[in-house]
PDB file of C-alpha atoms in Angstrom:
ATOM      1  CA  MET A 158      26.355 -41.590 -38.081  1.00  0.00           C
ATOM      2  CA  ASP A 159      26.906 -41.800 -34.314  1.00  0.00           C
ATOM      3  CA  TRP A 160      23.399 -40.944 -33.027  1.00  0.00           C
ATOM      4  CA  LYS A 161      24.494 -40.877 -29.405  1.00  0.00           C
ATOM      5  CA  LEU A 162      27.147 -38.273 -30.242  1.00  0.00           C
ATOM      6  CA  THR A 163      24.667 -36.285 -32.329  1.00  0.00           C
ATOM      7  CA  LYS A 164      22.126 -36.367 -29.500  1.00  0.00           C
ATOM      8  CA  SER A 165      24.768 -35.203 -27.044  1.00  0.00           C
ATOM      9  CA  LEU A 166      25.740 -32.357 -29.374  1.00  0.00           C
ATOM     10  CA  TYR A 167      22.084 -31.274 -29.681  1.00  0.00           C
ATOM     11  CA  ILE A 168      21.749 -31.272 -25.899  1.00  0.00           C
ATOM     12  CA  LEU A 169      24.977 -29.308 -25.533  1.00  0.00           C
ATOM     13  CA  VAL A 170      23.881 -26.724 -28.114  1.00  0.00           C
ATOM     14  CA  PHE A 171      20.487 -26.428 -26.420  1.00  0.00           C
ATOM     15  CA  LEU A 172      22.150 -25.854 -23.053  1.00  0.00           C
ATOM     16  CA  LEU A 173      24.535 -23.276 -24.531  1.00  0.00           C
ATOM     17  CA  ILE A 174      21.616 -21.400 -26.111  1.00  0.00           C
ATOM     18  CA  ASN A 175      19.814 -21.357 -22.772  1.00  0.00           C
ATOM     19  CA  VAL A 176      22.933 -20.159 -20.978  1.00  0.00           C
ATOM     20  CA  ALA A 177      23.362 -17.404 -23.575  1.00  0.00           C
ATOM     21  CA  LEU A 178      19.734 -16.337 -23.146  1.00  0.00           C
ATOM     22  CA  LEU A 179      20.134 -16.280 -19.378  1.00  0.00           C
ATOM     23  CA  VAL A 180      23.270 -14.155 -19.699  1.00  0.00           C
ATOM     24  CA  MET A 181      21.472 -11.750 -22.029  1.00  0.00           C
ATOM     25  CA  TYR A 182      18.528 -11.541 -19.623  1.00  0.00           C
ATOM     26  CA  TYR A 183      20.863 -10.950 -16.674  1.00  0.00           C
ATOM     27  CA  ASN A 184      22.759  -8.229 -18.533  1.00  0.00           C
ATOM     28  CA  LYS A 185      19.483  -6.542 -19.500  1.00  0.00           C
ATOM     29  CA  GLN A 186      18.371  -6.594 -15.873  1.00  0.00           C
ATOM     30  CA  GLN A 187      21.681  -5.164 -14.727  1.00  0.00           C
ATOM     31  CA  GLU A 188      21.411  -2.411 -17.327  1.00  0.00           C
ATOM     32  CA  GLU A 189      17.929  -1.529 -16.076  1.00  0.00           C
ATOM     33  CA  ILE A 190      19.199  -1.517 -12.495  1.00  0.00           C
ATOM     34  CA  ARG A 191      22.039   0.808 -13.472  1.00  0.00           C
ATOM     35  CA  GLU A 192      19.570   3.123 -15.182  1.00  0.00           C
ATOM     36  CA  ILE A 193      17.477   3.210 -12.013  1.00  0.00           C
ATOM     37  CA  GLU A 194      20.565   3.825  -9.863  1.00  0.00           C
ATOM     38  CA  ASP A 195      21.530   6.696 -12.148  1.00  0.00           C
ATOM     39  CA  ALA A 196      18.000   8.104 -11.940  1.00  0.00           C
ATOM     40  CA  PRO A 197      18.786  10.630  -9.158  1.00  0.00           C
ATOM     41  CA  SER A 198      20.871  12.512 -11.735  1.00  0.00           C
ATOM     42  CA  VAL A 199      17.635  12.968 -13.674  1.00  0.00           C
ATOM     43  CA  LEU A 200      16.144  14.785 -10.700  1.00  0.00           C
ATOM     44  CA  GLU A 201      19.121  17.128 -10.537  1.00  0.00           C
ATOM     45  CA  SER A 202      18.056  18.578 -13.882  1.00  0.00           C
ATOM     46  CA  THR A 203      14.590  19.435 -12.500  1.00  0.00           C
ATOM     47  CA  ASN A 204      13.146  21.735  -9.870  1.00  0.00           C
ATOM     48  CA  ILE A 205      11.346  18.905  -8.073  1.00  0.00           C
ATOM     49  CA  ASP A 206      11.367  19.731  -4.364  1.00  0.00           C
ATOM     50  CA  LEU A 207      12.504  16.702  -2.327  1.00  0.00           C
ATOM     51  CA  SER A 208      13.270  18.565   0.886  1.00  0.00           C
ATOM     52  CA  GLN A 209      10.385  16.858   2.754  1.00  0.00           C
ATOM     53  CA  LEU A 210      11.347  13.369   1.589  1.00  0.00           C
ATOM     54  CA  PRO A 211      12.064  11.215   4.663  1.00  0.00           C
ATOM     55  CA  GLY A 212      15.151   9.068   5.041  1.00  0.00           C
ATOM     56  CA  TYR A 213      14.888   5.464   3.917  1.00  0.00           C
ATOM     57  CA  ASP A 214      16.789   2.310   4.827  1.00  0.00           C
ATOM     58  CA  PRO A 215      16.189  -0.471   2.274  1.00  0.00           C
ATOM     59  CA  GLU A 216      13.598  -2.970   3.499  1.00  0.00           C
ATOM     60  CA  GLN A 217      12.299  -6.223   2.094  1.00  0.00           C
ATOM     61  CA  LEU A 218       8.547  -6.533   1.646  1.00  0.00           C
ATOM     62  CA  THR A 219       6.208  -8.946  -0.060  1.00  0.00           C
ATOM     63  CA  ILE A 220       2.560  -9.403  -1.006  1.00  0.00           C
ATOM     64  CA  LEU A 221       0.127 -10.024   1.863  1.00  0.00           C
ATOM     65  CA  ALA A 222      -3.119 -11.937   2.050  1.00  0.00           C
ATOM     66  CA  GLY A 223      -5.895 -11.805   4.626  1.00  0.00           C
ATOM     67  CA  GLU A 224      -9.613 -12.020   5.294  1.00  0.00           C
ATOM     68  CA  ARG A 225     -12.200  -9.377   6.134  1.00  0.00           C
ATOM     69  CA  VAL A 226     -13.725 -10.105   9.502  1.00  0.00           C
ATOM     70  CA  ASP A 227     -17.407 -11.008   9.587  1.00  0.00           C
ATOM     71  CA  PHE A 228     -18.601  -8.812  12.433  1.00  0.00           C
ATOM     72  CA  ALA A 229     -21.867 -10.767  12.710  1.00  0.00           C
ATOM     73  CA  GLU A 230     -19.800 -13.683  14.003  1.00  0.00           C
ATOM     74  CA  VAL A 231     -17.702 -11.679  16.482  1.00  0.00           C
ATOM     75  CA  GLU A 232     -18.915 -12.182  20.050  1.00  0.00           C
ATOM     76  CA  GLU A 233     -17.354  -8.937  21.274  1.00  0.00           C
ATOM     77  CA  VAL A 234     -19.496  -6.878  18.882  1.00  0.00           C
ATOM     78  CA  ASP A 235     -22.943  -5.984  20.169  1.00  0.00           C
ATOM     79  CA  ASP A 236     -25.141  -5.782  17.080  1.00  0.00           C
ATOM     80  CA  GLU A 237     -27.801  -4.003  19.113  1.00  0.00           C
ATOM     81  CA  ALA A 238     -25.396  -1.133  19.812  1.00  0.00           C
ATOM     82  CA  VAL A 239     -23.943  -0.812  16.310  1.00  0.00           C
ATOM     83  CA  GLU A 240     -25.157  -1.362  12.760  1.00  0.00           C
ATOM     84  CA  ILE A 241     -23.379  -4.065  10.764  1.00  0.00           C
ATOM     85  CA  THR A 242     -23.473  -3.312   7.029  1.00  0.00           C
ATOM     86  CA  ASN A 243     -21.855  -4.177   3.699  1.00  0.00           C
ATOM     87  CA  GLU A 244     -22.403  -7.948   3.929  1.00  0.00           C
ATOM     88  CA  ASP A 245     -21.405  -7.878   7.626  1.00  0.00           C
ATOM     89  CA  PHE A 246     -17.903  -6.552   6.883  1.00  0.00           C
ATOM     90  CA  ILE A 247     -18.401  -2.979   8.110  1.00  0.00           C
ATOM     91  CA  ILE A 248     -19.499  -1.581  11.460  1.00  0.00           C
ATOM     92  CA  HIS A 249     -21.361   1.713  11.314  1.00  0.00           C
ATOM     93  CA  GLN A 250     -22.549   3.753  14.256  1.00  0.00           C
ATOM     94  CA  SER A 251     -24.188   7.164  14.323  1.00  0.00           C
ATOM     95  CA  PHE A 252     -24.006   9.244  17.479  1.00  0.00           C
ATOM     96  CA  GLU A 253     -27.603  10.186  18.113  1.00  0.00           C
ATOM     97  CA  SER A 254     -28.807  13.379  19.730  1.00  0.00           C
ATOM     98  CA  GLY A 255     -28.250  13.062  23.479  1.00  0.00           C
ATOM     99  CA  ASP A 256     -25.331  10.641  23.113  1.00  0.00           C
ATOM    100  CA  ILE A 257     -21.980  11.600  24.568  1.00  0.00           C
ATOM    101  CA  SER A 258     -20.068  12.000  21.303  1.00  0.00           C
ATOM    102  CA  PRO A 259     -16.282  12.191  21.077  1.00  0.00           C
ATOM    103  CA  VAL A 260     -14.819  15.510  20.018  1.00  0.00           C
ATOM    104  CA  MET A 261     -13.289  15.688  16.543  1.00  0.00           C
ATOM    105  CA  GLU A 262      -9.776  15.882  17.940  1.00  0.00           C
ATOM    106  CA  GLN A 263      -7.146  13.169  17.875  1.00  0.00           C
ATOM    107  CA  GLU A 264      -6.910  12.667  21.641  1.00  0.00           C
ATOM    108  CA  SER A 265     -10.672  12.336  22.109  1.00  0.00           C
ATOM    109  CA  LEU A 266     -11.066   9.976  19.161  1.00  0.00           C
ATOM    110  CA  GLU A 267      -8.083   7.891  20.310  1.00  0.00           C
ATOM    111  CA  ALA A 268      -9.811   7.393  23.663  1.00  0.00           C
ATOM    112  CA  HIS A 269     -13.113   6.389  22.028  1.00  0.00           C
ATOM    113  CA  LYS A 270     -11.369   4.066  19.552  1.00  0.00           C
ATOM    114  CA  ASN A 271      -9.363   2.300  22.249  1.00  0.00           C
ATOM    115  CA  ASP A 272     -12.323   1.900  24.627  1.00  0.00           C
ATOM    116  CA  GLN A 273     -15.327   1.393  22.347  1.00  0.00           C
ATOM    117  CA  VAL A 274     -14.099   0.055  19.004  1.00  0.00           C
ATOM    118  CA  TYR A 275     -13.392  -3.620  18.300  1.00  0.00           C
ATOM    119  CA  ARG A 276      -9.599  -4.118  18.581  1.00  0.00           C
ATOM    120  CA  GLY A 277      -9.287  -0.364  18.476  1.00  0.00           C
ATOM    121  CA  GLY A 278      -5.740  -0.396  19.804  1.00  0.00           C
ATOM    122  CA  GLU A 279      -4.530  -1.944  16.533  1.00  0.00           C
ATOM    123  CA  TYR A 280      -5.319   1.205  14.528  1.00  0.00           C
ATOM    124  CA  LYS A 281      -3.054   4.264  14.366  1.00  0.00           C
ATOM    125  CA  TYR A 282      -3.904   7.862  13.555  1.00  0.00           C
ATOM    126  CA  ASP A 283      -3.299   8.969   9.984  1.00  0.00           C
ATOM    127  CA  ASP A 284      -2.217  12.591  10.166  1.00  0.00           C
ATOM    128  CA  VAL A 285      -1.642  12.706   6.408  1.00  0.00           C
ATOM    129  CA  MET A 286      -5.147  11.778   5.208  1.00  0.00           C
ATOM    130  CA  SER A 287      -7.199  13.201   8.094  1.00  0.00           C
ATOM    131  CA  ASN A 288      -8.813  16.629   7.771  1.00  0.00           C
ATOM    132  CA  ASP A 289     -11.472  18.807   9.394  1.00  0.00           C
ATOM    133  CA  ASP A 290     -14.346  16.705   8.030  1.00  0.00           C
ATOM    134  CA  TYR A 291     -13.111  13.207   8.862  1.00  0.00           C
ATOM    135  CA  MET A 292     -10.348  11.659  10.928  1.00  0.00           C
ATOM    136  CA  LEU A 293      -8.800   8.370   9.999  1.00  0.00           C
ATOM    137  CA  PHE A 294      -7.092   5.538  11.862  1.00  0.00           C
ATOM    138  CA  ASN A 295      -5.410   2.834   9.765  1.00  0.00           C
ATOM    139  CA  GLN A 296      -4.916  -0.807  10.605  1.00  0.00           C
ATOM    140  CA  TYR A 297      -1.228  -1.765  10.558  1.00  0.00           C
ATOM    141  CA  TYR A 298       0.837  -4.770   9.532  1.00  0.00           C
ATOM    142  CA  ASP A 299       4.046  -4.667  11.596  1.00  0.00           C
ATOM    143  CA  ASP A 300       5.218  -1.055  11.206  1.00  0.00           C
ATOM    144  CA  TYR A 301       3.377  -0.406   7.957  1.00  0.00           C
ATOM    145  CA  PRO A 302      -0.027   1.230   7.510  1.00  0.00           C
ATOM    146  CA  ILE A 303      -2.679  -0.266   5.286  1.00  0.00           C
ATOM    147  CA  PHE A 304      -3.524   2.809   3.285  1.00  0.00           C
ATOM    148  CA  ASN A 305      -6.955   4.395   3.429  1.00  0.00           C
ATOM    149  CA  HIS A 306      -9.431   1.588   2.641  1.00  0.00           C
ATOM    150  CA  GLU A 307     -12.764   0.802   4.275  1.00  0.00           C
ATOM    151  CA  ALA A 308     -11.663  -2.812   4.893  1.00  0.00           C
ATOM    152  CA  ALA A 309      -8.879  -1.820   7.298  1.00  0.00           C
ATOM    153  CA  ARG A 310      -9.647   1.471   8.987  1.00  0.00           C
ATOM    154  CA  VAL A 311     -11.684   3.328  11.573  1.00  0.00           C
ATOM    155  CA  LEU A 312     -13.110   6.514  10.102  1.00  0.00           C
ATOM    156  CA  TYR A 313     -14.821   9.264  12.098  1.00  0.00           C
ATOM    157  CA  ARG A 314     -16.949  11.892  10.363  1.00  0.00           C
ATOM    158  CA  GLY A 315     -17.840  15.089  12.136  1.00  0.00           C
ATOM    159  CA  GLU A 316     -20.419  17.818  12.200  1.00  0.00           C
ATOM    160  CA  GLY A 317     -18.956  20.838  13.915  1.00  0.00           C
ATOM    161  CA  VAL A 318     -16.793  20.037  16.909  1.00  0.00           C
ATOM    162  CA  GLU A 319     -18.291  16.608  17.630  1.00  0.00           C
ATOM    163  CA  ALA A 320     -18.149  13.314  15.769  1.00  0.00           C
ATOM    164  CA  ALA A 321     -21.397  12.393  14.037  1.00  0.00           C
ATOM    165  CA  GLU A 322     -20.581   8.787  13.147  1.00  0.00           C
ATOM    166  CA  TYR A 323     -17.842   6.239  12.705  1.00  0.00           C
ATOM    167  CA  GLU A 324     -17.304   3.161  10.580  1.00  0.00           C
ATOM    168  CA  GLN A 325     -14.871   0.284  10.912  1.00  0.00           C
ATOM    169  CA  GLY A 326     -13.423  -2.512   8.836  1.00  0.00           C
ATOM    170  CA  TYR A 327     -10.879  -5.054  10.049  1.00  0.00           C
ATOM    171  CA  ILE A 328      -8.667  -7.653   8.342  1.00  0.00           C
ATOM    172  CA  ILE A 329      -7.769 -10.874  10.138  1.00  0.00           C
ATOM    173  CA  ASN A 330      -5.144 -13.536   9.394  1.00  0.00           C
ATOM    174  CA  LEU A 331      -2.776 -11.116   7.668  1.00  0.00           C
ATOM    175  CA  HIS A 332       0.179 -13.122   6.377  1.00  0.00           C
ATOM    176  CA  GLU A 333       2.813 -13.144   3.669  1.00  0.00           C
ATOM    177  CA  ASN A 334       1.611 -14.720   0.431  1.00  0.00           C
ATOM    178  CA  SER A 335       3.188 -18.174   0.120  1.00  0.00           C
ATOM    179  CA  HIS A 336       3.625 -17.791  -3.645  1.00  0.00           C
ATOM    180  CA  THR A 337       5.874 -14.727  -3.455  1.00  0.00           C
ATOM    181  CA  SER A 338       9.205 -13.929  -1.852  1.00  0.00           C
ATOM    182  CA  PRO A 339      10.310 -10.711  -0.122  1.00  0.00           C
ATOM    183  CA  ILE A 340      11.863  -8.125  -2.439  1.00  0.00           C
ATOM    184  CA  THR A 341      13.809  -5.010  -1.498  1.00  0.00           C
ATOM    185  CA  ALA A 342      11.502  -2.011  -1.832  1.00  0.00           C
ATOM    186  CA  ARG A 343      12.543   0.639  -4.323  1.00  0.00           C
ATOM    187  CA  LYS A 344      13.989   3.848  -2.949  1.00  0.00           C
ATOM    188  CA  PRO A 345      11.570   6.794  -2.988  1.00  0.00           C
ATOM    189  CA  ARG A 346      13.949   8.905  -5.087  1.00  0.00           C
ATOM    190  CA  GLN A 347      13.992   6.168  -7.721  1.00  0.00           C
ATOM    191  CA  VAL A 348      10.203   6.051  -7.771  1.00  0.00           C
ATOM    192  CA  ILE A 349       9.957   9.833  -8.085  1.00  0.00           C
ATOM    193  CA  SER A 350      12.405   9.721 -10.995  1.00  0.00           C
ATOM    194  CA  ASP A 351      10.178   7.119 -12.625  1.00  0.00           C
ATOM    195  CA  LEU A 352       7.108   9.316 -12.087  1.00  0.00           C
ATOM    196  CA  TYR A 353       8.894  12.233 -13.731  1.00  0.00           C
ATOM    197  CA  LEU A 354      10.160  10.181 -16.684  1.00  0.00           C
ATOM    198  CA  ARG A 355       6.631   8.834 -17.219  1.00  0.00           C
ATOM    199  CA  GLU A 356       5.336  12.419 -17.133  1.00  0.00           C
ATOM    200  CA  ARG A 357       3.111  11.736 -14.127  1.00  0.00           C
ATOM    201  CA  ILE A 358       4.629  14.719 -12.324  1.00  0.00           C
ATOM    202  CA  SER A 359       6.250  17.855 -13.715  1.00  0.00           C
ATOM    203  CA  GLY A 360       9.706  19.205 -13.079  1.00  0.00           C
ATOM    204  CA  GLU A 361       8.160  21.746 -10.678  1.00  0.00           C
ATOM    205  CA  ALA A 362       6.442  19.225  -8.387  1.00  0.00           C
ATOM    206  CA  VAL A 363       6.784  19.461  -4.616  1.00  0.00           C
ATOM    207  CA  ILE A 364       6.907  16.141  -2.760  1.00  0.00           C
ATOM    208  CA  GLU A 365       5.128  16.941   0.501  1.00  0.00           C
ATOM    209  CA  ASN A 366       5.394  13.501   2.075  1.00  0.00           C
ATOM    210  CA  ALA A 367       6.222   9.857   1.339  1.00  0.00           C
ATOM    211  CA  ARG A 368       5.187   6.738   3.253  1.00  0.00           C
ATOM    212  CA  LEU A 369       5.799   3.050   2.704  1.00  0.00           C
ATOM    213  CA  GLY A 370       2.881   0.745   3.458  1.00  0.00           C
ATOM    214  CA  TYR A 371       0.334  -1.618   1.927  1.00  0.00           C
ATOM    215  CA  TYR A 372      -2.451  -1.005  -0.567  1.00  0.00           C
ATOM    216  CA  ILE A 373      -5.415  -3.351  -1.041  1.00  0.00           C
ATOM    217  CA  ILE A 374      -5.423  -4.474  -4.694  1.00  0.00           C
ATOM    218  CA  LEU A 375      -7.961  -7.293  -4.395  1.00  0.00           C
ATOM    219  CA  ASN A 376     -11.125  -7.183  -2.305  1.00  0.00           C
ATOM    220  CA  ASP A 377     -13.083 -10.261  -3.354  1.00  0.00           C
ATOM    221  CA  GLU A 378     -15.887 -10.919  -0.877  1.00  0.00           C
ATOM    222  CA  ASP A 379     -14.004 -11.729   2.344  1.00  0.00           C
ATOM    223  CA  GLN A 380     -10.572 -12.296   0.755  1.00  0.00           C
ATOM    224  CA  VAL A 381      -8.081  -9.450   0.369  1.00  0.00           C
ATOM    225  CA  LEU A 382      -4.681  -9.130  -1.273  1.00  0.00           C
ATOM    226  CA  LEU A 383      -2.271  -6.299  -0.486  1.00  0.00           C
ATOM    227  CA  ARG A 384       0.839  -5.047  -2.264  1.00  0.00           C
ATOM    228  CA  PRO A 385       3.615  -2.862  -0.841  1.00  0.00           C
ATOM    229  CA  LYS A 386       3.144   0.694  -2.113  1.00  0.00           C
ATOM    230  CA  TRP A 387       4.734   4.096  -1.752  1.00  0.00           C
ATOM    231  CA  GLU A 388       2.239   6.820  -0.960  1.00  0.00           C
ATOM    232  CA  PHE A 389       3.297  10.280  -2.146  1.00  0.00           C
ATOM    233  CA  GLN A 390       1.579  13.541  -1.260  1.00  0.00           C
ATOM    234  CA  VAL A 391       2.384  15.867  -4.150  1.00  0.00           C
ATOM    235  CA  THR A 392       1.648  19.478  -5.021  1.00  0.00           C
ATOM    236  CA  ASP A 393       2.131  19.962  -8.735  1.00  0.00           C
ATOM    237  CA  GLN A 394       1.167  23.122 -10.620  1.00  0.00           C
ATOM    238  CA  ASP A 395      -1.136  24.168  -7.751  1.00  0.00           C
ATOM    239  CA  VAL A 396      -2.887  20.778  -7.710  1.00  0.00           C
ATOM    240  CA  GLU A 397      -2.646  18.598  -4.605  1.00  0.00           C
ATOM    241  CA  LYS A 398      -2.812  14.875  -5.215  1.00  0.00           C
ATOM    242  CA  THR A 399      -2.010  11.519  -3.679  1.00  0.00           C
ATOM    243  CA  ILE A 400      -0.083   9.018  -5.772  1.00  0.00           C
ATOM    244  CA  TYR A 401       0.367   5.325  -4.970  1.00  0.00           C
ATOM    245  CA  VAL A 402       3.246   3.554  -6.702  1.00  0.00           C
ATOM    246  CA  ASP A 403       4.183  -0.095  -6.335  1.00  0.00           C
ATOM    247  CA  ALA A 404       7.232  -0.520  -4.116  1.00  0.00           C
ATOM    248  CA  ILE A 405       8.549  -3.794  -5.541  1.00  0.00           C
ATOM    249  CA  SER A 406       7.598  -3.697  -9.227  1.00  0.00           C
ATOM    250  CA  GLU A 407       7.722  -1.119 -12.014  1.00  0.00           C
ATOM    251  CA  THR A 408       4.992  -2.802 -14.039  1.00  0.00           C
ATOM    252  CA  GLU A 409       2.055  -2.255 -11.661  1.00  0.00           C
ATOM    253  CA  ASP A 410      -0.432   0.548 -12.340  1.00  0.00           C
ATOM    254  CA  ILE A 411       0.145   3.972 -10.810  1.00  0.00           C
ATOM    255  CA  ILE A 412      -2.894   5.016  -8.771  1.00  0.00           C
ATOM    256  CA  GLU A 413      -3.610   8.719  -8.474  1.00  0.00           C
ATOM    257  CA  SER A 414      -6.289  10.783  -6.757  1.00  0.00           C
ATOM    258  CA  GLU A 415      -6.758  14.512  -6.205  1.00  0.00           C
TER     259      GLU A 415
END
């Protein structure tokens, strides 16, 4: 028996099996992609209201990493003027009686944030999540908000017309995770189809708003990890809720709050 020939045949068969498996995997992926692309037809058979869904040009996003700033080590922060809490990661300040407090209106809070808050100009007003009781400003990465999380926001709470207190968290060294590559974010219609097929929304749901941004999935001491997420404001069977769905993967958990 020619062992060299036999060995070569084994190697050839092994390579052919691997090629066949790769082809099968590729075809399966393409089939799943086609199913997703056909998903809008699923929505046509429902009464889901998409009239408020914003336009979307495909964008590539990836996982981010960063660190929570230790305010006790920041020279610009006067720890006699503010309270530093939560293991030095959060600034908290109450407006005492006699203080000149900002009014619970966007313009007044913008002025206070920009003038009095550490790196306040890097936060933008969140008109979706703000309400009469608290007003929120999110930290941004490029053009994308970091969705409502204490580690990356300035939050004002009010009593009547004036603000009673504010708190702040800030993430430094935000950067793309070196172990992942950018992936084209899923279209919002595709994600909504997925929500419907998974029975997370009904065929009568109204999509009030959709935003693409980042959601903190890991908050381990000072280290944070953020994934691209779609944020949907939904009214479904008279219940208002916020749903966060991963923008680059179908296997991540769906996060929902009312």
